[in-house]
Amino acid sequence: MAGNPRNGRPYRRLVAAQKAHGFPCWLCGHQIGYQLDARHPLSFTLDHLVPLSRGGSLLDPANARSAHRRCNSARGNRAERTAPQRTSWRW
């Protein structure tokens, strides 16, 4: 039985390569705190251009993007680049 593919060497290598580039968040454009604790909202996460739940490749470097944890979570599995705008309470 195979384990979690995100724990494998190819995935860890992809994450390390993406971190080494030091790119800003592809969703908001701000710098990422690569030294921050992984649970911090502004820390690095590996995001996928085409979400895995929609057929994106886990290990394809062309599908990998650097993102803040907060931006990645807000985007969810939507294919569009940014999270939808919130409506104001004032109508």
PDB file of C-alpha atoms in Angstrom, residues 6-75:
ATOM      1  CA  ARG A   6       3.171  14.527  -0.204  1.00  0.00           C
ATOM      2  CA  ASN A   7       5.596  12.822   2.158  1.00  0.00           C
ATOM      3  CA  GLY A   8       7.689  11.394  -0.653  1.00  0.00           C
ATOM      4  CA  ARG A   9      11.099  12.534  -1.803  1.00  0.00           C
ATOM      5  CA  PRO A  10       9.939  13.963  -5.185  1.00  0.00           C
ATOM      6  CA  TYR A  11       7.363  16.208  -3.487  1.00  0.00           C
ATOM      7  CA  ARG A  12       9.828  17.382  -0.829  1.00  0.00           C
ATOM      8  CA  ARG A  13      12.337  18.119  -3.592  1.00  0.00           C
ATOM      9  CA  LEU A  14       9.739  20.210  -5.453  1.00  0.00           C
ATOM     10  CA  VAL A  15       8.898  22.161  -2.270  1.00  0.00           C
ATOM     11  CA  ALA A  16      12.596  22.791  -1.558  1.00  0.00           C
ATOM     12  CA  ALA A  17      13.204  24.000  -5.121  1.00  0.00           C
ATOM     13  CA  GLN A  18      10.214  26.346  -4.938  1.00  0.00           C
ATOM     14  CA  LYS A  19      11.410  27.755  -1.597  1.00  0.00           C
ATOM     15  CA  ALA A  20      14.926  28.240  -2.986  1.00  0.00           C
ATOM     16  CA  HIS A  21      13.589  30.573  -5.682  1.00  0.00           C
ATOM     17  CA  GLY A  22      12.149  32.883  -3.025  1.00  0.00           C
ATOM     18  CA  PHE A  23       9.234  33.985  -5.194  1.00  0.00           C
ATOM     19  CA  PRO A  24       6.495  36.246  -3.783  1.00  0.00           C
ATOM     20  CA  CYS A  25       2.966  34.937  -3.358  1.00  0.00           C
ATOM     21  CA  TRP A  26       1.500  34.382  -6.810  1.00  0.00           C
ATOM     22  CA  LEU A  27      -1.990  35.237  -5.557  1.00  0.00           C
ATOM     23  CA  CYS A  28      -1.447  38.565  -3.767  1.00  0.00           C
ATOM     24  CA  GLY A  29       2.047  39.568  -4.934  1.00  0.00           C
ATOM     25  CA  HIS A  30       3.464  40.206  -1.440  1.00  0.00           C
ATOM     26  CA  GLN A  31       6.652  38.675  -0.058  1.00  0.00           C
ATOM     27  CA  ILE A  32       6.385  35.352   1.756  1.00  0.00           C
ATOM     28  CA  GLY A  33       7.925  34.770   5.198  1.00  0.00           C
ATOM     29  CA  TYR A  34       9.920  31.649   4.313  1.00  0.00           C
ATOM     30  CA  GLN A  35      11.429  31.541   7.826  1.00  0.00           C
ATOM     31  CA  LEU A  36       8.033  31.662   9.592  1.00  0.00           C
ATOM     32  CA  ASP A  37       6.483  28.708  11.376  1.00  0.00           C
ATOM     33  CA  ALA A  38       4.437  26.578   8.978  1.00  0.00           C
ATOM     34  CA  ARG A  39       1.222  27.384  10.890  1.00  0.00           C
ATOM     35  CA  HIS A  40       1.624  31.158  10.451  1.00  0.00           C
ATOM     36  CA  PRO A  41      -0.879  32.676   7.939  1.00  0.00           C
ATOM     37  CA  LEU A  42       1.923  34.416   6.004  1.00  0.00           C
ATOM     38  CA  SER A  43       4.193  31.363   5.802  1.00  0.00           C
ATOM     39  CA  PHE A  44       5.024  29.456   2.605  1.00  0.00           C
ATOM     40  CA  THR A  45       2.774  26.805   1.114  1.00  0.00           C
ATOM     41  CA  LEU A  46       3.040  25.118  -2.239  1.00  0.00           C
ATOM     42  CA  ASP A  47      -0.041  25.951  -4.285  1.00  0.00           C
ATOM     43  CA  HIS A  48      -1.034  24.323  -7.545  1.00  0.00           C
ATOM     44  CA  LEU A  49      -2.153  26.365 -10.546  1.00  0.00           C
ATOM     45  CA  VAL A  50      -4.593  23.620 -11.526  1.00  0.00           C
ATOM     46  CA  PRO A  51      -5.979  22.264  -8.229  1.00  0.00           C
ATOM     47  CA  LEU A  52      -5.278  18.608  -7.546  1.00  0.00           C
ATOM     48  CA  SER A  53      -8.991  17.962  -7.100  1.00  0.00           C
ATOM     49  CA  ARG A  54      -9.521  19.202 -10.656  1.00  0.00           C
ATOM     50  CA  GLY A  55      -6.873  17.013 -12.254  1.00  0.00           C
ATOM     51  CA  GLY A  56      -3.699  19.017 -11.617  1.00  0.00           C
ATOM     52  CA  SER A  57      -0.400  17.215 -11.257  1.00  0.00           C
ATOM     53  CA  LEU A  58       1.112  17.001  -7.761  1.00  0.00           C
ATOM     54  CA  LEU A  59       4.722  16.798  -8.951  1.00  0.00           C
ATOM     55  CA  ASP A  60       4.728  18.950 -12.102  1.00  0.00           C
ATOM     56  CA  PRO A  61       6.966  22.006 -11.534  1.00  0.00           C
ATOM     57  CA  ALA A  62       4.906  23.941 -14.099  1.00  0.00           C
ATOM     58  CA  ASN A  63       1.862  23.483 -11.851  1.00  0.00           C
ATOM     59  CA  ALA A  64       3.652  24.560  -8.628  1.00  0.00           C
ATOM     60  CA  ARG A  65       3.385  28.104  -7.239  1.00  0.00           C
ATOM     61  CA  SER A  66       4.533  29.787  -4.023  1.00  0.00           C
ATOM     62  CA  ALA A  67       1.706  31.174  -1.903  1.00  0.00           C
ATOM     63  CA  HIS A  68       0.912  32.383   1.588  1.00  0.00           C
ATOM     64  CA  ARG A  69      -0.983  29.846   3.666  1.00  0.00           C
ATOM     65  CA  ARG A  70      -3.825  32.387   4.025  1.00  0.00           C
ATOM     66  CA  CYS A  71      -4.053  33.085   0.273  1.00  0.00           C
ATOM     67  CA  ASN A  72      -3.903  29.396  -0.597  1.00  0.00           C
ATOM     68  CA  SER A  73      -6.666  28.564   1.885  1.00  0.00           C
ATOM     69  CA  ALA A  74      -8.860  31.421   0.657  1.00  0.00           C
ATOM     70  CA  ARG A  75      -8.525  30.252  -2.939  1.00  0.00           C
TER      71      ARG A  75
END
